Amino acid sequence: MRCPICTQDHDKVVDSRTAQDGNIVRRRRKCLACGHKFTTYEAVERDPFYVIKKDQRRELYQRDKLLGGILTACKKRPVPMKSIELLVHTIEMDIRSGFQGEVPSWKIGELVINGLKQLDDVAYVRFASVYRQFKDAEEFIAELRKLKAEQHSKTRHPKRELSQKAKKSSKKEILPLFSDS
């Protein structure tokens, strides 16, 4: 690895540890030429996948585009950046585990909606209004009523919901955090 100060490629690894739940290796290095210490990160390079748009065009998946849409929905909301990053990571893992190199754009949208619904109601409605192309206030009101009914149902039957989750989690396969089931 080239030193960022003297550009020599003679260094030694002083410390190495995993970061981000074992997905990244963080290494502290020391340049043998000038003595400067610097940090490098190593991660698995993922195979790219394509998003199939409504008009059947295929576009290379762009993480920044997904993150930008979620950030816009969460703007000025009390949603921690760590939760947003986790949502993006979870969506990517769902896509990689459920699709072979291509995913329809509507599926990504549904994964985002399901994730935002669990994070923040306002961010969820903001995203849903753009994604589902609400035409008027009545569509907002209908979505809010639906959301409120779902929340009311969950608070009335928490034991039933927990027992259903327990049955699902007893399966040997790992279920994604934000599934649309």
Short mmCIF file of N, CA and C in Angstrom, two decimals:
data_model
loop_
_atom_site.label_atom_id
_atom_site.label_comp_id
_atom_site.label_asym_id
_atom_site.label_seq_id
_atom_site.Cartn_x
_atom_site.Cartn_y
_atom_site.Cartn_z
N MET A 1 0.85 -1.17 0.00
CA MET A 1 0.00 0.00 0.00
C MET A 1 0.90 1.23 0.00
N ARG A 2 0.59 2.18 -0.86
CA ARG A 2 1.40 3.40 -0.94
C ARG A 2 1.09 4.35 0.22
N CYS A 3 2.13 4.91 0.78
CA CYS A 3 1.99 5.89 1.86
C CYS A 3 1.39 7.17 1.28
N PRO A 4 0.37 7.74 1.93
CA PRO A 4 -0.23 8.97 1.42
C PRO A 4 0.69 10.20 1.55
N ILE A 5 1.76 10.09 2.33
CA ILE A 5 2.68 11.21 2.53
C ILE A 5 3.85 11.15 1.55
N CYS A 6 4.61 10.04 1.59
CA CYS A 6 5.82 9.96 0.76
C CYS A 6 5.64 9.11 -0.49
N THR A 7 4.51 8.48 -0.67
CA THR A 7 4.13 7.63 -1.81
C THR A 7 4.98 6.37 -1.98
N GLN A 8 5.79 6.03 -1.00
CA GLN A 8 6.55 4.77 -1.05
C GLN A 8 5.60 3.62 -0.74
N ASP A 9 5.88 2.46 -1.31
CA ASP A 9 4.99 1.32 -1.05
C ASP A 9 5.63 0.30 -0.10
N HIS A 10 6.39 0.78 0.85
CA HIS A 10 7.01 -0.08 1.86
C HIS A 10 6.36 0.25 3.20
N ASP A 11 5.45 -0.64 3.64
CA ASP A 11 4.79 -0.42 4.92
C ASP A 11 4.60 -1.73 5.64
N LYS A 12 4.23 -1.65 6.90
CA LYS A 12 3.89 -2.87 7.63
C LYS A 12 2.57 -2.63 8.37
N VAL A 13 1.82 -3.70 8.53
CA VAL A 13 0.54 -3.62 9.23
C VAL A 13 0.82 -3.67 10.73
N VAL A 14 0.37 -2.63 11.44
CA VAL A 14 0.59 -2.52 12.87
C VAL A 14 -0.58 -3.12 13.65
N ASP A 15 -1.80 -2.95 13.12
CA ASP A 15 -3.00 -3.43 13.79
C ASP A 15 -4.03 -3.79 12.74
N SER A 16 -4.80 -4.84 12.99
CA SER A 16 -5.83 -5.27 12.06
C SER A 16 -7.04 -5.73 12.86
N ARG A 17 -8.22 -5.23 12.49
CA ARG A 17 -9.44 -5.65 13.18
C ARG A 17 -10.63 -5.50 12.25
N THR A 18 -11.71 -6.21 12.58
CA THR A 18 -12.90 -6.12 11.75
C THR A 18 -13.74 -4.93 12.18
N ALA A 19 -14.54 -4.44 11.24
CA ALA A 19 -15.44 -3.32 11.49
C ALA A 19 -16.75 -3.61 10.78
N GLN A 20 -17.78 -2.88 11.11
CA GLN A 20 -19.12 -3.02 10.51
C GLN A 20 -19.58 -4.47 10.49
N ASP A 21 -19.66 -5.07 11.66
CA ASP A 21 -20.15 -6.44 11.82
C ASP A 21 -19.37 -7.46 11.00
N GLY A 22 -18.08 -7.26 10.88
CA GLY A 22 -17.24 -8.22 10.17
C GLY A 22 -17.22 -8.07 8.67
N ASN A 23 -17.88 -7.06 8.13
CA ASN A 23 -17.92 -6.86 6.69
C ASN A 23 -16.71 -6.11 6.15
N ILE A 24 -15.98 -5.46 7.03
CA ILE A 24 -14.83 -4.66 6.62
C ILE A 24 -13.66 -4.96 7.56
N VAL A 25 -12.45 -4.98 7.00
CA VAL A 25 -11.24 -5.13 7.80
C VAL A 25 -10.55 -3.78 7.84
N ARG A 26 -10.29 -3.29 9.04
CA ARG A 26 -9.61 -2.01 9.24
C ARG A 26 -8.16 -2.32 9.59
N ARG A 27 -7.23 -1.73 8.87
CA ARG A 27 -5.81 -1.97 9.13
C ARG A 27 -5.09 -0.65 9.40
N ARG A 28 -4.31 -0.64 10.47
CA ARG A 28 -3.40 0.49 10.76
C ARG A 28 -2.05 0.10 10.18
N ARG A 29 -1.49 0.98 9.39
CA ARG A 29 -0.21 0.70 8.74
C ARG A 29 0.81 1.77 9.12
N LYS A 30 2.08 1.37 9.03
CA LYS A 30 3.17 2.31 9.28
C LYS A 30 4.12 2.25 8.10
N CYS A 31 4.37 3.42 7.51
CA CYS A 31 5.28 3.50 6.38
C CYS A 31 6.70 3.26 6.90
N LEU A 32 7.42 2.33 6.27
CA LEU A 32 8.79 2.04 6.68
C LEU A 32 9.77 3.09 6.17
N ALA A 33 9.35 3.87 5.19
CA ALA A 33 10.24 4.90 4.64
C ALA A 33 10.21 6.18 5.48
N CYS A 34 9.00 6.69 5.81
CA CYS A 34 8.92 7.98 6.52
C CYS A 34 8.35 7.87 7.93
N GLY A 35 7.81 6.71 8.30
CA GLY A 35 7.28 6.52 9.64
C GLY A 35 5.83 6.96 9.84
N HIS A 36 5.19 7.51 8.79
CA HIS A 36 3.80 7.97 8.89
C HIS A 36 2.87 6.78 9.12
N LYS A 37 1.88 6.95 10.03
CA LYS A 37 0.87 5.92 10.27
C LYS A 37 -0.41 6.31 9.56
N PHE A 38 -1.05 5.34 8.92
CA PHE A 38 -2.31 5.60 8.22
C PHE A 38 -3.21 4.38 8.29
N THR A 39 -4.48 4.59 7.99
CA THR A 39 -5.49 3.54 8.09
C THR A 39 -6.02 3.18 6.71
N THR A 40 -6.20 1.88 6.48
CA THR A 40 -6.83 1.42 5.24
C THR A 40 -8.01 0.52 5.62
N TYR A 41 -8.94 0.40 4.70
CA TYR A 41 -10.11 -0.45 4.90
C TYR A 41 -10.20 -1.43 3.74
N GLU A 42 -10.56 -2.66 4.05
CA GLU A 42 -10.67 -3.70 3.04
C GLU A 42 -12.07 -4.30 3.13
N ALA A 43 -12.73 -4.42 1.98
CA ALA A 43 -14.09 -4.98 1.96
C ALA A 43 -14.24 -5.90 0.75
N VAL A 44 -15.16 -6.81 0.83
CA VAL A 44 -15.46 -7.70 -0.28
C VAL A 44 -16.11 -6.88 -1.39
N GLU A 45 -15.64 -7.07 -2.60
CA GLU A 45 -16.26 -6.38 -3.73
C GLU A 45 -17.46 -7.20 -4.18
N ARG A 46 -18.61 -6.61 -4.11
CA ARG A 46 -19.86 -7.30 -4.47
C ARG A 46 -20.06 -7.26 -5.97
N ASP A 47 -20.67 -8.32 -6.48
CA ASP A 47 -21.03 -8.33 -7.89
C ASP A 47 -22.11 -7.28 -8.11
N PRO A 48 -21.99 -6.51 -9.17
CA PRO A 48 -23.02 -5.49 -9.43
C PRO A 48 -24.34 -6.16 -9.85
N PHE A 49 -25.43 -5.47 -9.62
CA PHE A 49 -26.71 -5.96 -10.12
C PHE A 49 -27.44 -4.82 -10.79
N TYR A 50 -28.44 -5.18 -11.57
CA TYR A 50 -29.16 -4.21 -12.37
C TYR A 50 -30.59 -4.03 -11.87
N VAL A 51 -31.08 -2.81 -12.05
CA VAL A 51 -32.46 -2.48 -11.69
C VAL A 51 -33.25 -2.43 -12.99
N ILE A 52 -34.35 -3.18 -13.04
CA ILE A 52 -35.22 -3.18 -14.22
C ILE A 52 -36.28 -2.10 -14.00
N LYS A 53 -36.24 -1.07 -14.83
CA LYS A 53 -37.15 0.07 -14.70
C LYS A 53 -38.52 -0.28 -15.28
N LYS A 54 -39.52 0.60 -15.07
CA LYS A 54 -40.88 0.37 -15.57
C LYS A 54 -40.91 0.14 -17.07
N ASP A 55 -40.07 0.88 -17.81
CA ASP A 55 -40.05 0.75 -19.27
C ASP A 55 -39.13 -0.37 -19.75
N GLN A 56 -38.72 -1.26 -18.83
CA GLN A 56 -37.89 -2.43 -19.08
C GLN A 56 -36.41 -2.11 -19.35
N ARG A 57 -36.01 -0.84 -19.23
CA ARG A 57 -34.58 -0.52 -19.33
C ARG A 57 -33.88 -1.13 -18.12
N ARG A 58 -32.61 -1.46 -18.30
CA ARG A 58 -31.80 -1.97 -17.21
C ARG A 58 -30.74 -0.93 -16.85
N GLU A 59 -30.69 -0.61 -15.57
CA GLU A 59 -29.75 0.39 -15.07
C GLU A 59 -28.91 -0.24 -13.99
N LEU A 60 -27.63 0.05 -13.98
CA LEU A 60 -26.76 -0.45 -12.92
C LEU A 60 -27.23 0.13 -11.58
N TYR A 61 -27.35 -0.73 -10.58
CA TYR A 61 -27.79 -0.30 -9.25
C TYR A 61 -26.83 0.74 -8.70
N GLN A 62 -27.40 1.80 -8.13
CA GLN A 62 -26.60 2.87 -7.53
C GLN A 62 -27.04 3.05 -6.08
N ARG A 63 -26.17 2.68 -5.17
CA ARG A 63 -26.47 2.79 -3.73
C ARG A 63 -26.80 4.23 -3.35
N ASP A 64 -26.08 5.19 -3.93
CA ASP A 64 -26.30 6.60 -3.60
C ASP A 64 -27.71 7.06 -3.96
N LYS A 65 -28.27 6.49 -5.02
CA LYS A 65 -29.62 6.85 -5.43
C LYS A 65 -30.64 6.37 -4.40
N LEU A 66 -30.46 5.15 -3.93
CA LEU A 66 -31.34 4.60 -2.90
C LEU A 66 -31.21 5.40 -1.61
N LEU A 67 -29.98 5.64 -1.18
CA LEU A 67 -29.73 6.41 0.03
C LEU A 67 -30.31 7.81 -0.08
N GLY A 68 -30.16 8.45 -1.23
CA GLY A 68 -30.69 9.80 -1.45
C GLY A 68 -32.20 9.86 -1.31
N GLY A 69 -32.89 8.88 -1.86
CA GLY A 69 -34.35 8.84 -1.75
C GLY A 69 -34.81 8.68 -0.32
N ILE A 70 -34.12 7.83 0.42
CA ILE A 70 -34.48 7.62 1.83
C ILE A 70 -34.14 8.86 2.65
N LEU A 71 -32.99 9.48 2.38
CA LEU A 71 -32.61 10.70 3.10
C LEU A 71 -33.62 11.83 2.85
N THR A 72 -34.10 11.93 1.62
CA THR A 72 -35.10 12.96 1.30
C THR A 72 -36.38 12.72 2.10
N ALA A 73 -36.81 11.47 2.18
CA ALA A 73 -38.02 11.15 2.95
C ALA A 73 -37.82 11.43 4.44
N CYS A 74 -36.61 11.26 4.93
CA CYS A 74 -36.33 11.43 6.37
C CYS A 74 -35.84 12.83 6.73
N LYS A 75 -35.82 13.73 5.75
CA LYS A 75 -35.30 15.08 5.99
C LYS A 75 -36.07 15.76 7.13
N LYS A 76 -35.30 16.34 8.05
CA LYS A 76 -35.84 17.05 9.23
C LYS A 76 -36.70 16.15 10.12
N ARG A 77 -36.40 14.86 10.12
CA ARG A 77 -37.08 13.91 10.98
C ARG A 77 -36.06 13.34 11.96
N PRO A 78 -36.50 12.88 13.13
CA PRO A 78 -35.57 12.36 14.13
C PRO A 78 -35.16 10.91 13.85
N VAL A 79 -34.64 10.67 12.66
CA VAL A 79 -34.21 9.33 12.28
C VAL A 79 -32.68 9.34 12.24
N PRO A 80 -32.03 8.54 13.08
CA PRO A 80 -30.56 8.53 13.10
C PRO A 80 -29.98 8.01 11.78
N MET A 81 -28.86 8.59 11.39
CA MET A 81 -28.19 8.17 10.16
C MET A 81 -27.85 6.68 10.21
N LYS A 82 -27.51 6.19 11.38
CA LYS A 82 -27.19 4.77 11.52
C LYS A 82 -28.39 3.89 11.14
N SER A 83 -29.60 4.32 11.49
CA SER A 83 -30.81 3.57 11.14
C SER A 83 -31.04 3.60 9.63
N ILE A 84 -30.76 4.73 9.01
CA ILE A 84 -30.91 4.86 7.56
C ILE A 84 -29.90 3.96 6.85
N GLU A 85 -28.65 3.97 7.31
CA GLU A 85 -27.61 3.11 6.73
C GLU A 85 -27.98 1.64 6.89
N LEU A 86 -28.53 1.28 8.05
CA LEU A 86 -28.94 -0.10 8.29
C LEU A 86 -30.07 -0.49 7.34
N LEU A 87 -31.01 0.42 7.11
CA LEU A 87 -32.10 0.15 6.18
C LEU A 87 -31.55 -0.09 4.77
N VAL A 88 -30.65 0.76 4.31
CA VAL A 88 -30.06 0.59 2.98
C VAL A 88 -29.32 -0.75 2.90
N HIS A 89 -28.53 -1.06 3.92
CA HIS A 89 -27.79 -2.32 3.94
C HIS A 89 -28.74 -3.52 3.91
N THR A 90 -29.81 -3.45 4.69
CA THR A 90 -30.78 -4.54 4.74
C THR A 90 -31.48 -4.73 3.40
N ILE A 91 -31.83 -3.63 2.76
CA ILE A 91 -32.47 -3.71 1.44
C ILE A 91 -31.51 -4.36 0.44
N GLU A 92 -30.26 -3.95 0.47
CA GLU A 92 -29.26 -4.54 -0.44
C GLU A 92 -29.11 -6.04 -0.18
N MET A 93 -29.09 -6.44 1.08
CA MET A 93 -28.96 -7.86 1.40
C MET A 93 -30.19 -8.64 0.94
N ASP A 94 -31.38 -8.06 1.12
CA ASP A 94 -32.61 -8.70 0.63
C ASP A 94 -32.55 -8.90 -0.88
N ILE A 95 -32.08 -7.89 -1.58
CA ILE A 95 -32.00 -7.96 -3.04
C ILE A 95 -30.99 -9.03 -3.45
N ARG A 96 -29.82 -9.02 -2.84
CA ARG A 96 -28.78 -9.99 -3.20
C ARG A 96 -29.20 -11.42 -2.89
N SER A 97 -29.96 -11.61 -1.82
CA SER A 97 -30.36 -12.97 -1.46
C SER A 97 -31.58 -13.44 -2.25
N GLY A 98 -32.37 -12.51 -2.77
CA GLY A 98 -33.61 -12.91 -3.42
C GLY A 98 -33.64 -12.80 -4.93
N PHE A 99 -32.63 -12.20 -5.52
CA PHE A 99 -32.64 -11.97 -6.96
C PHE A 99 -31.29 -12.33 -7.57
N GLN A 100 -31.30 -12.76 -8.80
CA GLN A 100 -30.07 -13.16 -9.49
C GLN A 100 -29.61 -12.07 -10.45
N GLY A 101 -28.94 -11.07 -9.96
CA GLY A 101 -28.33 -10.06 -10.83
C GLY A 101 -29.25 -8.95 -11.31
N GLU A 102 -30.56 -9.13 -11.21
CA GLU A 102 -31.51 -8.11 -11.65
C GLU A 102 -32.68 -8.05 -10.68
N VAL A 103 -33.15 -6.83 -10.43
CA VAL A 103 -34.29 -6.66 -9.53
C VAL A 103 -35.21 -5.58 -10.11
N PRO A 104 -36.52 -5.81 -10.11
CA PRO A 104 -37.43 -4.78 -10.60
C PRO A 104 -37.44 -3.58 -9.66
N SER A 105 -37.54 -2.40 -10.22
CA SER A 105 -37.52 -1.17 -9.41
C SER A 105 -38.66 -1.14 -8.40
N TRP A 106 -39.82 -1.72 -8.76
CA TRP A 106 -40.95 -1.71 -7.84
C TRP A 106 -40.64 -2.49 -6.57
N LYS A 107 -39.82 -3.54 -6.70
CA LYS A 107 -39.46 -4.34 -5.53
C LYS A 107 -38.61 -3.53 -4.56
N ILE A 108 -37.67 -2.75 -5.10
CA ILE A 108 -36.85 -1.88 -4.25
C ILE A 108 -37.76 -0.87 -3.55
N GLY A 109 -38.70 -0.29 -4.28
CA GLY A 109 -39.63 0.67 -3.70
C GLY A 109 -40.43 0.07 -2.56
N GLU A 110 -40.90 -1.15 -2.73
CA GLU A 110 -41.68 -1.81 -1.67
C GLU A 110 -40.81 -2.10 -0.45
N LEU A 111 -39.56 -2.49 -0.67
CA LEU A 111 -38.64 -2.72 0.45
C LEU A 111 -38.39 -1.43 1.22
N VAL A 112 -38.24 -0.32 0.49
CA VAL A 112 -38.04 0.98 1.14
C VAL A 112 -39.28 1.36 1.95
N ILE A 113 -40.45 1.21 1.35
CA ILE A 113 -41.69 1.56 2.04
C ILE A 113 -41.85 0.74 3.32
N ASN A 114 -41.60 -0.57 3.24
CA ASN A 114 -41.72 -1.41 4.43
C ASN A 114 -40.72 -1.01 5.51
N GLY A 115 -39.52 -0.66 5.10
CA GLY A 115 -38.51 -0.24 6.06
C GLY A 115 -38.83 1.09 6.70
N LEU A 116 -39.26 2.06 5.88
CA LEU A 116 -39.60 3.39 6.42
C LEU A 116 -40.81 3.33 7.34
N LYS A 117 -41.73 2.42 7.05
CA LYS A 117 -42.91 2.28 7.90
C LYS A 117 -42.49 1.91 9.32
N GLN A 118 -41.41 1.14 9.44
CA GLN A 118 -40.92 0.75 10.76
C GLN A 118 -40.07 1.84 11.41
N LEU A 119 -39.49 2.73 10.60
CA LEU A 119 -38.61 3.78 11.14
C LEU A 119 -39.35 5.04 11.56
N ASP A 120 -40.20 5.57 10.66
CA ASP A 120 -40.81 6.87 10.91
C ASP A 120 -42.04 7.04 10.04
N ASP A 121 -43.18 7.32 10.66
CA ASP A 121 -44.45 7.44 9.93
C ASP A 121 -44.42 8.55 8.89
N VAL A 122 -43.87 9.70 9.25
CA VAL A 122 -43.85 10.84 8.32
C VAL A 122 -42.96 10.53 7.12
N ALA A 123 -41.79 9.95 7.37
CA ALA A 123 -40.89 9.59 6.27
C ALA A 123 -41.56 8.56 5.36
N TYR A 124 -42.29 7.62 5.98
CA TYR A 124 -43.02 6.61 5.21
C TYR A 124 -44.04 7.26 4.28
N VAL A 125 -44.86 8.17 4.82
CA VAL A 125 -45.90 8.82 4.02
C VAL A 125 -45.28 9.69 2.93
N ARG A 126 -44.20 10.38 3.25
CA ARG A 126 -43.51 11.19 2.24
C ARG A 126 -43.06 10.32 1.07
N PHE A 127 -42.39 9.22 1.40
CA PHE A 127 -41.88 8.35 0.34
C PHE A 127 -43.04 7.72 -0.43
N ALA A 128 -44.05 7.24 0.29
CA ALA A 128 -45.20 6.60 -0.36
C ALA A 128 -45.91 7.56 -1.30
N SER A 129 -45.99 8.84 -0.92
CA SER A 129 -46.70 9.81 -1.77
C SER A 129 -46.01 10.01 -3.11
N VAL A 130 -44.69 9.95 -3.11
CA VAL A 130 -43.95 10.09 -4.37
C VAL A 130 -43.95 8.76 -5.12
N TYR A 131 -43.64 7.68 -4.40
CA TYR A 131 -43.53 6.36 -5.02
C TYR A 131 -44.86 5.91 -5.63
N ARG A 132 -45.94 6.12 -4.89
CA ARG A 132 -47.27 5.69 -5.38
C ARG A 132 -48.00 6.80 -6.13
N GLN A 133 -47.34 7.92 -6.32
CA GLN A 133 -47.84 9.05 -7.12
C GLN A 133 -49.23 9.51 -6.68
N PHE A 134 -49.33 9.91 -5.41
CA PHE A 134 -50.60 10.43 -4.90
C PHE A 134 -51.01 11.64 -5.74
N LYS A 135 -52.29 11.68 -6.10
CA LYS A 135 -52.80 12.75 -6.95
C LYS A 135 -53.43 13.90 -6.15
N ASP A 136 -53.99 13.56 -4.97
CA ASP A 136 -54.67 14.59 -4.19
C ASP A 136 -54.61 14.25 -2.70
N ALA A 137 -55.20 15.14 -1.90
CA ALA A 137 -55.18 14.98 -0.45
C ALA A 137 -55.92 13.72 0.01
N GLU A 138 -56.93 13.31 -0.74
CA GLU A 138 -57.69 12.10 -0.38
C GLU A 138 -56.79 10.87 -0.34
N GLU A 139 -55.84 10.80 -1.25
CA GLU A 139 -54.93 9.65 -1.26
C GLU A 139 -54.02 9.67 -0.03
N PHE A 140 -53.60 10.87 0.39
CA PHE A 140 -52.82 10.99 1.63
C PHE A 140 -53.65 10.51 2.82
N ILE A 141 -54.88 10.98 2.88
CA ILE A 141 -55.77 10.63 4.00
C ILE A 141 -56.01 9.13 4.03
N ALA A 142 -56.24 8.53 2.87
CA ALA A 142 -56.46 7.08 2.81
C ALA A 142 -55.23 6.32 3.31
N GLU A 143 -54.05 6.77 2.91
CA GLU A 143 -52.81 6.11 3.34
C GLU A 143 -52.62 6.26 4.85
N LEU A 144 -52.93 7.45 5.38
CA LEU A 144 -52.80 7.68 6.82
C LEU A 144 -53.79 6.81 7.60
N ARG A 145 -55.01 6.66 7.08
CA ARG A 145 -56.00 5.79 7.74
C ARG A 145 -55.52 4.34 7.75
N LYS A 146 -54.98 3.92 6.63
CA LYS A 146 -54.46 2.55 6.53
C LYS A 146 -53.32 2.33 7.52
N LEU A 147 -52.42 3.29 7.62
CA LEU A 147 -51.29 3.22 8.55
C LEU A 147 -51.79 3.16 9.99
N LYS A 148 -52.74 4.02 10.31
CA LYS A 148 -53.29 4.06 11.67
C LYS A 148 -53.99 2.75 12.01
N ALA A 149 -54.72 2.18 11.05
CA ALA A 149 -55.40 0.90 11.29
C ALA A 149 -54.38 -0.21 11.54
N GLU A 150 -53.29 -0.22 10.78
CA GLU A 150 -52.24 -1.23 10.98
C GLU A 150 -51.62 -1.09 12.37
N GLN A 151 -51.35 0.15 12.77
CA GLN A 151 -50.76 0.39 14.09
C GLN A 151 -51.72 -0.01 15.19
N HIS A 152 -53.01 0.29 15.00
CA HIS A 152 -54.03 -0.07 15.99
C HIS A 152 -54.13 -1.59 16.11
N SER A 153 -54.08 -2.28 14.99
CA SER A 153 -54.15 -3.73 14.97
C SER A 153 -52.95 -4.34 15.70
N LYS A 154 -51.77 -3.76 15.52
CA LYS A 154 -50.57 -4.28 16.18
C LYS A 154 -50.63 -4.07 17.69
N THR A 155 -51.19 -2.95 18.12
CA THR A 155 -51.27 -2.69 19.56
C THR A 155 -52.36 -3.52 20.22
N ARG A 156 -53.36 -3.92 19.47
CA ARG A 156 -54.45 -4.74 20.04
C ARG A 156 -54.06 -6.20 20.15
N HIS A 157 -53.19 -6.69 19.24
CA HIS A 157 -52.83 -8.11 19.22
C HIS A 157 -51.32 -8.31 19.25
N PRO A 158 -50.61 -7.75 20.23
CA PRO A 158 -49.16 -7.90 20.23
C PRO A 158 -48.70 -9.34 20.45
N LYS A 159 -49.45 -10.12 21.26
CA LYS A 159 -49.04 -11.50 21.52
C LYS A 159 -49.14 -12.34 20.25
N ARG A 160 -50.23 -12.14 19.49
CA ARG A 160 -50.41 -12.89 18.26
C ARG A 160 -49.26 -12.58 17.28
N GLU A 161 -48.92 -11.32 17.17
CA GLU A 161 -47.86 -10.91 16.26
C GLU A 161 -46.52 -11.50 16.69
N LEU A 162 -46.24 -11.48 18.01
CA LEU A 162 -44.99 -12.02 18.50
C LEU A 162 -44.92 -13.52 18.27
N SER A 163 -46.04 -14.24 18.47
CA SER A 163 -46.01 -15.68 18.25
C SER A 163 -45.82 -16.00 16.77
N GLN A 164 -46.38 -15.18 15.89
CA GLN A 164 -46.17 -15.39 14.46
C GLN A 164 -44.71 -15.15 14.10
N LYS A 165 -44.09 -14.11 14.69
CA LYS A 165 -42.68 -13.84 14.44
C LYS A 165 -41.82 -14.98 14.95
N ALA A 166 -42.17 -15.54 16.11
CA ALA A 166 -41.41 -16.64 16.68
C ALA A 166 -41.46 -17.86 15.77
N LYS A 167 -42.64 -18.14 15.20
CA LYS A 167 -42.76 -19.27 14.28
C LYS A 167 -41.89 -19.06 13.05
N LYS A 168 -41.90 -17.84 12.52
CA LYS A 168 -41.09 -17.54 11.33
C LYS A 168 -39.60 -17.64 11.64
N SER A 169 -39.19 -17.15 12.81
CA SER A 169 -37.76 -17.13 13.13
C SER A 169 -37.25 -18.51 13.49
N SER A 170 -38.13 -19.47 13.75
CA SER A 170 -37.66 -20.81 14.06
C SER A 170 -37.21 -21.57 12.82
N LYS A 171 -37.51 -21.02 11.66
CA LYS A 171 -37.04 -21.64 10.42
C LYS A 171 -35.53 -21.54 10.36
N LYS A 172 -34.91 -22.43 9.62
CA LYS A 172 -33.45 -22.42 9.54
C LYS A 172 -32.93 -21.28 8.69
N GLU A 173 -33.71 -20.77 7.77
CA GLU A 173 -33.24 -19.67 6.93
C GLU A 173 -33.31 -18.36 7.69
N ILE A 174 -32.44 -17.45 7.36
CA ILE A 174 -32.43 -16.14 8.00
C ILE A 174 -33.40 -15.25 7.27
N LEU A 175 -34.34 -14.67 8.00
CA LEU A 175 -35.32 -13.78 7.39
C LEU A 175 -34.79 -12.37 7.42
N PRO A 176 -35.03 -11.60 6.35
CA PRO A 176 -34.55 -10.22 6.33
C PRO A 176 -35.27 -9.36 7.37
N LEU A 177 -34.58 -8.31 7.82
CA LEU A 177 -35.13 -7.41 8.83
C LEU A 177 -36.38 -6.70 8.35
N PHE A 178 -36.37 -6.23 7.12
CA PHE A 178 -37.51 -5.50 6.57
C PHE A 178 -38.08 -6.31 5.41
N SER A 179 -38.93 -7.29 5.70
CA SER A 179 -39.51 -8.07 4.62
C SER A 179 -40.89 -7.52 4.31
N ASP A 180 -41.36 -7.85 3.12
CA ASP A 180 -42.69 -7.35 2.75
C ASP A 180 -43.75 -8.41 2.96
N SER A 181 -43.44 -9.41 3.77
CA SER A 181 -44.44 -10.44 4.05
C SER A 181 -45.22 -10.13 5.28
#
